[in-house]
XYZ file of C-alpha atoms in Angstrom:
674
model
C 0.014 0.019 -0.021
C 1.391 3.468 -0.871
C 0.523 6.386 1.186
C 1.553 10.031 1.092
C 2.295 12.287 4.111
C 1.533 15.858 4.337
C 4.364 18.122 3.293
C 5.251 21.322 5.185
C 6.695 23.286 2.358
C 5.218 25.694 -0.127
C 2.509 24.134 -2.235
C 2.806 25.145 -5.919
C -0.328 23.375 -6.744
C -2.279 25.978 -4.867
C -0.859 28.642 -7.198
C -1.769 26.482 -10.047
C -5.362 26.365 -8.733
C -5.212 30.140 -8.565
C -4.223 30.245 -12.145
C -7.145 28.073 -13.291
C -9.468 30.390 -11.232
C -8.174 33.614 -12.657
C -8.117 32.312 -16.217
C -11.716 31.277 -15.891
C -12.598 34.742 -14.660
C -10.764 36.625 -17.387
C -12.250 34.535 -20.201
C -15.670 34.923 -18.795
C -15.244 38.741 -18.519
C -13.733 38.859 -22.027
C -17.049 37.544 -23.266
C -15.861 34.064 -24.096
C -18.776 31.590 -24.626
C -16.498 28.630 -24.115
C -16.623 28.948 -20.345
C -20.141 30.612 -19.778
C -19.876 30.082 -16.034
C -16.085 31.313 -15.808
C -17.162 33.572 -12.878
C -16.866 30.570 -10.524
C -13.170 31.372 -10.421
C -14.048 33.875 -7.662
C -15.574 31.060 -5.561
C -12.425 29.072 -6.021
C -10.313 32.036 -4.796
C -12.602 32.319 -1.690
C -12.049 28.549 -0.880
C -8.342 28.941 -1.283
C -8.318 32.023 0.896
C -10.290 30.260 3.562
C -7.891 27.218 3.385
C -4.749 29.309 3.741
C -5.833 32.092 6.110
C -7.567 29.602 8.443
C -4.460 27.450 8.289
C -2.197 30.449 9.226
C -4.429 31.610 12.097
C -4.995 28.222 13.603
C -1.277 27.271 13.464
C -0.273 30.388 15.048
C -2.869 30.109 17.803
C -1.615 26.497 18.481
C 1.868 27.942 19.003
C 0.454 30.898 20.942
C 2.011 33.237 18.422
C -1.090 34.771 16.780
C -1.462 38.540 16.902
C -4.403 40.224 15.378
C -2.494 43.416 14.558
C 0.303 41.547 12.823
C -2.294 39.575 10.958
C -3.862 42.756 9.664
C -0.485 44.361 8.791
C 0.353 41.210 6.631
C -2.975 41.328 4.856
C -2.783 45.058 4.410
C 0.594 45.003 2.623
C -0.334 41.911 0.637
C -3.518 43.317 -0.735
C -3.698 47.127 -0.502
C -0.636 48.577 -2.393
C -1.583 47.091 -5.849
C -5.256 47.878 -5.267
C -4.475 51.460 -4.473
C -2.390 51.769 -7.681
C -5.355 50.354 -9.674
C -7.688 52.727 -8.026
C -5.422 55.695 -8.794
C -5.047 54.647 -12.439
C -8.771 54.216 -12.848
C -9.327 57.688 -11.344
C -7.000 59.140 -13.930
C -8.566 57.313 -16.883
C -12.150 58.006 -15.661
C -11.292 61.677 -15.365
C -10.342 61.692 -18.967
C -13.095 59.559 -20.379
C -16.228 59.361 -18.180
C -19.341 61.493 -18.649
C -20.299 63.462 -15.400
C -22.917 61.064 -14.134
C -20.539 58.045 -14.832
C -17.751 59.883 -13.165
C -19.650 60.643 -9.963
C -20.718 57.033 -9.830
C -17.028 56.030 -10.259
C -15.984 58.274 -7.423
C -18.690 56.854 -5.239
C -17.576 53.285 -5.926
C -13.943 54.170 -5.228
C -14.838 55.660 -1.899
C -16.757 52.533 -0.937
C -13.823 50.284 -2.201
C -11.403 52.293 -0.015
C -13.607 51.491 3.091
C -14.013 47.790 2.128
C -17.644 48.081 1.317
C -17.669 48.081 -2.497
C -19.678 44.728 -2.423
C -22.492 46.634 -0.739
C -22.272 49.565 -3.228
C -22.505 47.389 -6.297
C -25.305 45.258 -4.884
C -27.390 48.480 -4.888
C -26.081 49.611 -8.468
C -26.801 46.629 -10.660
C -29.698 44.173 -10.789
C -27.455 41.130 -11.323
C -23.744 40.371 -11.610
C -22.591 40.774 -15.228
C -25.764 42.564 -16.289
C -25.175 44.884 -19.145
C -25.284 48.037 -17.039
C -22.437 46.784 -14.845
C -20.056 46.375 -17.778
C -18.630 49.858 -17.449
C -17.989 50.012 -13.696
C -14.145 49.926 -13.605
C -14.110 48.771 -9.913
C -16.937 46.367 -10.024
C -14.547 43.448 -9.472
C -13.412 44.865 -6.127
C -16.600 43.614 -4.543
C -14.805 40.323 -3.992
C -11.841 42.131 -2.201
C -14.358 43.750 0.019
C -15.925 40.463 0.840
C -12.571 39.099 1.614
C -11.559 42.006 3.874
C -14.891 41.686 5.802
C -14.099 37.967 6.317
C -10.671 38.888 7.499
C -12.214 41.057 10.318
C -14.661 38.331 11.320
C -12.544 35.092 11.110
C -9.689 35.995 13.600
C -12.140 37.312 16.174
C -14.209 34.076 15.810
C -11.138 31.829 16.051
C -9.870 33.718 19.091
C -13.229 33.642 20.744
C -13.318 29.865 20.177
C -9.860 29.393 21.595
C -10.759 31.505 24.582
C -13.961 29.493 25.186
C -12.273 26.174 24.842
C -9.718 27.115 27.564
C -12.409 28.592 29.784
C -14.298 25.255 29.466
C -11.165 23.218 29.759
C -11.738 21.512 26.418
C -8.074 21.307 25.558
C -7.003 18.177 27.302
C -5.668 16.529 24.141
C -4.765 18.117 20.967
C -6.409 15.473 18.792
C -9.703 15.939 20.736
C -9.521 19.633 20.252
C -8.852 19.174 16.451
C -11.772 16.837 16.239
C -14.098 19.023 18.113
C -12.935 22.082 16.071
C -13.502 20.255 12.784
C -16.898 19.153 13.676
C -17.786 22.685 14.798
C -16.279 24.254 11.632
C -18.167 21.806 9.481
C -21.380 22.507 11.229
C -20.841 26.281 10.767
C -20.078 25.775 7.007
C -23.258 23.821 6.607
C -25.405 26.410 8.402
C -23.644 29.216 6.446
C -24.425 27.340 3.147
C -28.040 27.026 3.992
C -28.198 30.750 4.911
C -26.676 31.541 1.496
C -29.388 29.690 -0.321
C -32.145 31.400 1.801
C -30.587 34.873 1.326
C -30.323 34.340 -2.387
C -33.873 33.299 -2.634
C -34.963 36.473 -1.025
C -32.581 38.803 -2.679
C -31.703 37.361 -6.071
C -29.130 39.415 -7.954
C -27.991 41.488 -4.979
C -27.132 38.441 -2.960
C -24.278 37.677 -5.357
C -22.318 40.350 -3.581
C -23.177 39.646 0.237
C -20.732 38.356 2.755
C -23.565 36.345 4.211
C -24.000 34.422 1.094
C -20.134 33.843 0.574
C -19.003 33.168 4.164
C -19.384 29.355 3.756
C -16.852 29.388 0.967
C -14.208 30.611 3.222
C -15.203 28.232 6.062
C -15.281 25.389 3.567
C -11.592 26.022 2.938
C -10.926 26.057 6.513
C -12.772 22.749 6.998
C -10.421 21.256 4.342
C -7.379 22.574 6.332
C -8.753 21.130 9.674
C -9.368 17.732 7.967
C -5.691 17.513 7.133
C -4.953 17.660 10.840
C -7.348 14.709 11.504
C -6.211 12.545 8.547
C -2.357 11.947 8.931
C -2.103 9.892 5.667
C -4.281 9.111 2.577
C -3.634 6.490 -0.125
C -2.205 8.218 -3.052
C -4.682 6.503 -5.414
C -7.609 7.587 -3.356
C -6.394 11.150 -3.298
C -5.885 11.084 -7.068
C -9.256 9.781 -7.790
C -10.973 12.284 -5.462
C -9.021 15.210 -7.013
C -9.713 14.065 -10.601
C -13.441 13.872 -9.740
C -13.358 17.274 -8.066
C -11.450 18.980 -10.894
C -13.772 17.416 -13.446
C -16.759 18.851 -11.596
C -15.095 22.406 -11.691
C -14.597 22.219 -15.418
C -18.023 20.775 -16.090
C -19.768 23.601 -14.185
C -17.526 26.253 -15.802
C -18.655 24.864 -19.211
C -22.357 24.898 -18.314
C -24.588 27.808 -19.413
C -27.254 29.347 -17.174
C -25.339 28.813 -13.941
C -25.306 32.490 -13.021
C -29.081 32.662 -12.438
C -29.911 33.407 -8.805
C -26.287 32.951 -7.748
C -24.922 31.592 -5.283
C -27.036 28.498 -5.741
C -26.653 24.717 -5.863
C -23.878 24.921 -8.369
C -21.991 27.078 -5.769
C -22.101 24.077 -3.259
C -20.627 21.851 -5.949
C -17.772 24.335 -6.836
C -16.927 25.075 -3.188
C -16.952 21.322 -2.330
C -14.784 20.472 -5.320
C -12.267 23.102 -4.569
C -12.062 22.148 -0.924
C -11.524 18.498 -1.988
C -8.748 19.476 -4.449
C -6.996 21.554 -1.550
C -7.280 18.579 0.805
C -5.858 15.978 -1.561
C -3.159 18.177 -2.780
C -1.972 18.356 0.744
C -0.865 14.718 0.349
C 1.009 15.424 -2.978
C -1.323 13.363 -5.090
C 0.131 12.585 -8.570
C -2.534 13.697 -11.130
C -4.256 16.951 -10.586
C -1.512 18.021 -8.298
C 1.069 17.465 -10.963
C -1.069 19.219 -13.579
C -1.484 22.330 -11.330
C 2.231 22.235 -10.343
C 3.430 22.805 -13.939
C 5.589 25.934 -14.195
C 3.423 27.967 -16.490
C 0.299 27.556 -14.271
C 2.387 28.162 -11.154
C 3.633 31.514 -12.547
C 0.212 32.638 -13.645
C -1.019 31.722 -10.073
C 1.816 33.920 -8.596
C 0.654 36.905 -10.656
C -3.045 36.042 -10.294
C -3.820 38.834 -7.963
C -2.456 41.456 -10.359
C -4.103 39.805 -13.251
C -7.538 39.940 -11.429
C -6.885 43.574 -10.408
C -6.087 44.783 -13.925
C -8.280 42.786 -16.260
C -11.653 44.143 -15.415
C -10.637 47.934 -15.585
C -9.142 47.250 -19.027
C -12.237 45.523 -20.293
C -14.562 48.141 -18.678
C -12.801 51.068 -20.239
C -12.799 49.312 -23.702
C -16.560 48.750 -23.460
C -17.088 52.391 -22.258
C -15.378 53.548 -25.418
C -17.457 51.041 -27.442
C -14.364 48.919 -28.399
C -15.566 45.482 -29.272
C -13.520 42.829 -27.421
C -12.856 40.549 -30.353
C -10.098 39.806 -32.777
C -7.261 42.332 -32.689
C -8.974 44.393 -30.151
C -9.132 41.531 -27.685
C -5.464 40.599 -28.211
C -4.419 44.147 -27.515
C -6.607 44.382 -24.412
C -5.173 40.914 -23.185
C -1.541 42.142 -23.910
C -2.245 45.392 -21.881
C -3.575 43.334 -19.059
C -0.532 41.091 -19.049
C 1.876 43.969 -19.222
C 0.164 45.967 -16.465
C 0.047 42.781 -14.311
C 3.605 41.977 -14.690
C 4.642 45.499 -13.740
C 2.310 45.454 -10.780
C 3.655 42.029 -9.608
C 7.421 42.721 -9.951
C 7.322 46.586 -8.903
C 4.601 46.618 -6.370
C 3.450 43.223 -5.003
C 6.835 41.603 -4.492
C 8.629 44.564 -3.089
C 6.034 45.608 -0.631
C 4.266 42.397 0.457
C 6.967 41.647 3.184
C 6.904 45.215 4.710
C 6.007 45.088 8.429
C 5.594 48.561 9.848
C 3.356 49.185 12.897
C -0.324 48.736 12.452
C -1.074 52.392 12.904
C 1.469 53.247 10.195
C 0.034 50.733 7.773
C -3.534 51.949 8.428
C -2.604 55.503 7.757
C -0.728 54.791 4.524
C -2.946 52.071 3.148
C -6.430 52.861 4.400
C -6.782 56.431 5.915
C -5.081 58.397 3.088
C -6.974 56.585 0.255
C -10.238 56.978 2.137
C -9.538 60.630 2.736
C -8.696 61.215 -0.986
C -11.909 59.692 -2.278
C -14.014 61.139 0.564
C -12.784 64.648 -0.485
C -13.193 63.972 -4.218
C -16.830 62.873 -3.861
C -18.385 66.095 -2.528
C -16.115 68.204 -4.630
C -17.106 66.465 -7.885
C -20.861 66.509 -6.857
C -20.701 70.201 -6.194
C -19.272 70.863 -9.611
C -21.594 68.254 -11.259
C -18.755 65.922 -12.297
C -16.845 68.690 -14.099
C -18.642 68.584 -17.530
C -16.184 71.165 -18.882
C -13.723 68.279 -19.026
C -15.322 67.244 -22.347
C -15.242 70.305 -24.356
C -17.570 73.230 -25.075
C -20.260 71.377 -27.143
C -20.745 68.739 -24.518
C -20.845 71.459 -21.798
C -23.731 73.206 -23.918
C -25.611 70.025 -24.144
C -25.116 69.196 -20.500
C -26.190 72.705 -19.236
C -29.285 72.678 -21.545
C -30.327 69.233 -20.292
C -29.793 70.335 -16.677
C -32.003 73.513 -17.445
C -34.954 71.372 -18.444
C -34.345 68.777 -15.722
C -34.745 71.729 -13.302
C -38.050 72.565 -14.916
C -39.211 68.961 -14.141
C -37.413 69.032 -10.797
C -39.768 66.830 -8.853
C -40.104 64.141 -11.629
C -37.520 61.721 -10.154
C -39.040 61.952 -6.697
C -42.484 61.025 -8.006
C -41.161 57.867 -9.696
C -41.246 55.672 -6.648
C -40.249 57.944 -3.796
C -42.888 58.787 -1.199
C -45.612 59.181 -3.733
C -46.895 62.429 -2.181
C -49.502 63.847 -4.536
C -49.020 67.375 -3.200
C -45.359 67.270 -4.231
C -45.988 65.705 -7.612
C -47.969 68.447 -9.213
C -47.206 70.606 -12.338
C -49.104 72.494 -15.146
C -51.252 75.441 -14.133
C -51.006 75.341 -10.420
C -53.936 77.818 -10.091
C -56.332 75.865 -12.415
C -59.601 74.373 -11.159
C -59.468 71.530 -13.642
C -57.338 68.645 -12.450
C -55.746 65.554 -13.995
C -53.853 62.514 -12.736
C -50.955 60.947 -14.713
C -50.167 57.424 -13.557
C -48.191 54.407 -14.874
C -44.711 53.119 -15.119
C -41.579 55.068 -15.965
C -43.146 55.625 -19.453
C -45.573 57.996 -17.741
C -42.931 59.720 -15.725
C -40.747 60.708 -18.795
C -43.804 62.435 -20.299
C -43.730 64.909 -17.356
C -42.471 67.797 -19.529
C -44.913 66.839 -22.365
C -47.911 67.075 -20.200
C -46.495 70.107 -18.366
C -46.726 72.017 -21.755
C -50.155 70.846 -22.523
C -51.532 71.325 -18.952
C -50.236 74.922 -18.714
C -51.840 75.710 -22.049
C -55.142 73.879 -21.176
C -55.222 75.369 -17.612
C -55.111 72.021 -15.951
C -53.412 71.291 -12.501
C -51.777 67.852 -13.059
C -50.520 65.226 -10.553
C -47.968 62.688 -11.749
C -47.384 59.470 -9.819
C -45.409 56.443 -11.225
C -43.772 53.245 -10.142
C -41.016 51.564 -12.091
C -41.848 48.639 -14.442
C -45.426 48.633 -12.921
C -48.593 47.873 -14.787
C -50.986 50.277 -12.862
C -54.215 48.435 -13.639
C -56.550 47.385 -10.769
C -56.866 43.755 -9.750
C -53.541 42.823 -11.396
C -50.437 41.347 -9.667
C -47.203 41.027 -11.574
C -45.518 37.594 -10.484
C -41.853 36.641 -11.022
C -41.452 39.949 -12.668
C -38.269 42.040 -12.977
C -36.175 41.628 -9.878
C -38.989 40.018 -8.038
C -38.252 36.166 -8.645
C -40.891 33.748 -7.659
C -42.763 36.411 -5.776
C -45.330 39.080 -6.519
C -44.315 42.670 -7.198
C -46.184 43.780 -4.035
C -45.101 47.523 -4.027
C -46.629 47.885 -7.589
C -49.921 46.428 -6.494
C -49.934 48.693 -3.385
C -49.109 51.817 -5.585
C -51.949 50.938 -7.973
C -54.460 50.570 -5.240
C -53.532 53.874 -3.905
C -53.792 55.516 -7.345
C -57.337 54.234 -7.851
C -58.386 55.317 -4.275
C -57.202 58.824 -5.426
C -59.226 58.608 -8.625
C -62.426 57.660 -6.663
C -61.904 60.366 -4.054
C -60.655 63.423 -6.046
C -62.961 63.129 -9.105
C -60.227 64.358 -11.480
C -61.321 65.816 -14.841
C -58.760 63.583 -16.743
C -56.860 60.430 -15.845
C -53.968 59.580 -18.079
C -52.521 56.066 -18.301
C -48.928 55.758 -19.596
C -47.156 52.357 -19.753
C -44.601 50.611 -21.946
C -47.680 48.571 -22.927
C -46.005 46.007 -25.056
C -43.684 44.699 -22.299
C -46.645 43.521 -20.267
C -48.532 41.896 -23.105
C -46.166 38.924 -23.349
C -45.104 36.315 -21.100
C -46.610 34.450 -18.004
C -46.365 37.237 -15.398
C -49.920 38.547 -14.828
C -52.137 36.982 -12.105
C -55.334 38.050 -10.239
C -54.693 35.931 -7.112
C -51.907 33.889 -5.473
C -51.643 30.463 -6.998
C -53.327 31.325 -10.314
C -52.299 29.317 -13.351
C -49.904 31.464 -15.545
C -49.314 31.591 -19.210
C -48.882 34.110 -22.122
C -52.481 33.608 -23.174
C -53.709 34.170 -19.528
C -51.716 37.362 -19.097
C -53.267 38.795 -22.164
C -56.680 37.737 -21.002
C -56.159 39.293 -17.609
C -54.670 42.500 -19.008
C -57.750 42.910 -21.340
C -59.987 42.611 -18.365
C -57.811 44.779 -16.045
C -57.583 47.732 -18.565
C -61.255 47.761 -19.000
C -61.776 47.721 -15.246
C -59.464 50.776 -15.122
C -61.380 52.669 -17.729
C -64.688 51.801 -16.084
C -63.347 53.027 -12.732
C -61.957 56.303 -14.231
C -65.245 57.110 -16.119
C -67.417 56.260 -13.173
C -65.368 58.724 -11.058
C -66.336 61.453 -13.644
C -62.984 61.706 -15.325
C -62.231 61.352 -19.053
C -59.466 58.608 -19.643
C -56.423 59.303 -21.811
C -53.995 56.588 -22.897
C -50.551 57.631 -24.035
C -48.554 55.241 -26.180
C -44.796 54.617 -26.227
C -42.135 56.572 -28.043
C -40.039 55.057 -30.903
C -37.088 53.359 -29.154
C -33.501 54.604 -29.115
C -31.427 53.483 -32.030
C -28.908 50.740 -31.429
C -25.539 52.122 -30.457
C -26.913 55.671 -29.972
C -25.568 56.276 -26.407
C -22.251 54.712 -27.265
C -21.955 57.031 -30.235
C -22.758 60.129 -28.099
C -20.289 58.878 -25.546
C -17.565 58.560 -28.371
C -18.241 62.091 -29.534
C -17.990 63.505 -26.060
C -14.806 61.641 -25.218
C -13.175 62.942 -28.496
C -14.594 66.387 -27.776
C -16.000 66.400 -31.296
C -18.342 69.133 -32.689
C -21.943 68.165 -33.143
C -22.633 66.112 -36.477
C -26.040 64.752 -37.444
C -24.399 62.210 -39.468
C -22.256 60.992 -36.531
C -25.013 59.823 -34.233
C -28.414 61.475 -35.090
C -29.462 59.688 -38.300
C -33.362 59.496 -38.247
C -34.749 55.919 -37.948
C -37.851 54.540 -39.460
C -41.001 54.871 -37.263
C -41.924 51.710 -35.415
C -45.583 50.839 -34.717
C -47.330 49.099 -31.853
C -47.109 45.331 -31.660
C -50.108 43.424 -33.074
C -51.706 42.618 -29.823
C -51.491 46.207 -28.456
C -52.738 47.603 -31.687
C -55.809 45.390 -31.798
C -56.516 46.068 -28.124
C -56.375 49.728 -28.488
C -58.506 49.566 -31.510
C -61.160 47.574 -29.590
C -61.054 49.994 -26.653
C -61.546 52.980 -28.895
C -64.808 51.458 -30.193
C -65.937 50.460 -26.676
C -65.163 53.660 -25.054
C -65.923 56.745 -27.361
C -64.659 59.171 -24.697
C -61.231 57.626 -24.621
C -58.374 59.764 -25.908
C -55.277 58.258 -27.399
C -51.988 60.131 -27.652
C -49.237 58.693 -29.881
C -45.956 60.733 -29.185
C -44.523 59.182 -32.372
C -46.812 61.537 -34.296
C -44.461 64.432 -33.340
C -41.339 62.303 -32.656
C -41.392 60.845 -36.248
C -42.519 63.545 -38.678
C -42.725 62.137 -42.274
C -42.283 58.599 -40.870
C -38.714 58.913 -39.583
C -37.851 59.443 -35.895
C -35.568 62.125 -34.745
C -32.946 61.333 -32.132
C -31.755 64.967 -31.509
C -33.667 68.212 -31.346
C -31.631 71.358 -31.910
C -28.494 69.227 -31.313
C -29.737 68.115 -27.862
C -30.171 64.250 -27.476
C -33.747 63.044 -27.419
C -33.028 59.921 -25.407
C -31.968 59.673 -21.774
C -31.678 55.836 -22.176
C -33.049 53.170 -24.290
C -36.617 53.693 -23.368
C -36.915 57.325 -21.998
C -36.849 60.729 -23.258
C -34.630 63.554 -21.870
C -36.731 66.160 -20.206
C -35.566 68.715 -23.038
C -37.102 66.348 -25.530
C -40.205 65.809 -23.472
C -40.891 69.449 -23.259
C -40.209 70.076 -26.913
C -42.332 67.087 -28.067
C -45.151 68.525 -25.951
C -44.895 71.920 -27.662
C -44.738 70.228 -31.136
C -47.952 68.174 -30.186
C -49.684 71.313 -28.977
C -48.929 73.179 -32.233
C -49.967 70.106 -34.303
C -53.150 69.079 -32.542
C -54.260 72.076 -30.471
C -55.545 71.970 -26.886
C -55.878 68.445 -25.535
C -57.904 69.590 -22.571
C -60.503 71.739 -24.312
């Protein structure tokens, strides 16, 4: 029988496993479809960290040599110097490239990164990890470092408390008994934390990706693997090899599997974490298959520079995407080359020289934490005060920015009345002295028509109230289930807002009630129900929407109001925002040919077209407004008015465009409220 004993020397197979992890992450972030679940590399990093850090702390405690301050100093000089350099470089590049709103967002993320809370910041910013809106955040990847830092503060305190408790209860009679008890306790904690992770993810899908509470079990799983090596002095080489081959195969199989990222962490995370822990455990006994593979010199070297590769790869990709540089072919090769060059420089000139520094904790905290925090805490309010310094991007962009800001101030309460406190008294516009009243309700499609109706209401002497809820179909008796960010649950807030709106309609007896929705997005899919447990299908959703919109019109008419339905705008052309961004970065003069080529008018989808035609026949008093009638003169839709962009984003107007389209509608069709 051949057995292997645990070595005490440096394990190069762990660096090889780091290399696998970072390569998976980089390929995933580069857009490779070969490893659609390459993001699992971060989970592998967490397990490795749990294995090594737990081993360091537990070994030092056993020798009565552990110092929390020395531990923090070691971690600070291992992690912070390269991270601070990356933060500084991204600050410079963002200053040169980013539009004001994006620049302010970057500075805010950098501040949270400096205080080890970027995971909390990015959990609030993006609906899910790797969602399209997250692609341009240059410090998005630092969420994992914040999670790690949070764990570094928690783990030593927990271990010290456990050591103190065991001494207090006189549980340290024999080292083997202590190790056995500690392993059982550690494994139990890992199991409980894994269960907590799945529960939190079910309640907060998308955001849960960034939480320490959903990731803590990955660190403790690594610690469990380390503790198990204390209890098992020898393992058959053949058994260790078979276990590690099976575990490594599982890692690759999951990395190759599409759809894993949905509601992550999930069951696949348990597989990845267990597999990584098994590989670390078996490698402890120098097994001769996966261990030899991971110990090959190229992988070991990549593992050594893996931290720098991780730090630099995402900002390079994010800035490329921000400048609309497609990461394929030559562009991808240049981006990868840049990442490698920056990583090598970071490793040899920053990481290696500084990682062994051991100044006092207060000196380390001052240099590596307090000063960066102070820098970004000062820059944030300064940049906010000067609105992100729009003059950085040239005189034409400054003109656009100031013009858009001027019209945003005209609709100053608009944002607060989309969600917010929904206070009708603070969400009024139009002729504030008028006796005639109107209520504008719906999703964000109603909200972006604030300026449009402000023009019409002022002319028609109507005092209008606008209340909106994001992605909410404001029709009575409807619940949206498994919709948007509300996975496997109803969109309760929407339902509550809708009930409130129709209470206002019944009580206030408005002269007009206007419904504004992105109608077509609710007319497909199995999302609409009337009661919990209802059967769901596309056909049933359409049937329920048909009934609900008629109920809405009946309620409006019975209150004494005249109903108005406003349709949607023609959507933003593909690549429009990216083009405007390129023009701003290049500080180019306005050119209609560059970004503002008119696009052909799009019509309502067949279902919505037929529904509205039926409603017009059934309700003669019903008024329809189609903003495309003025957005798309002669059948082609403008995307700029007087050189000012029409689109705020893919589905919404700027306030400037909203006001101007309202004026155009008034001139073309006259008084809506006559």
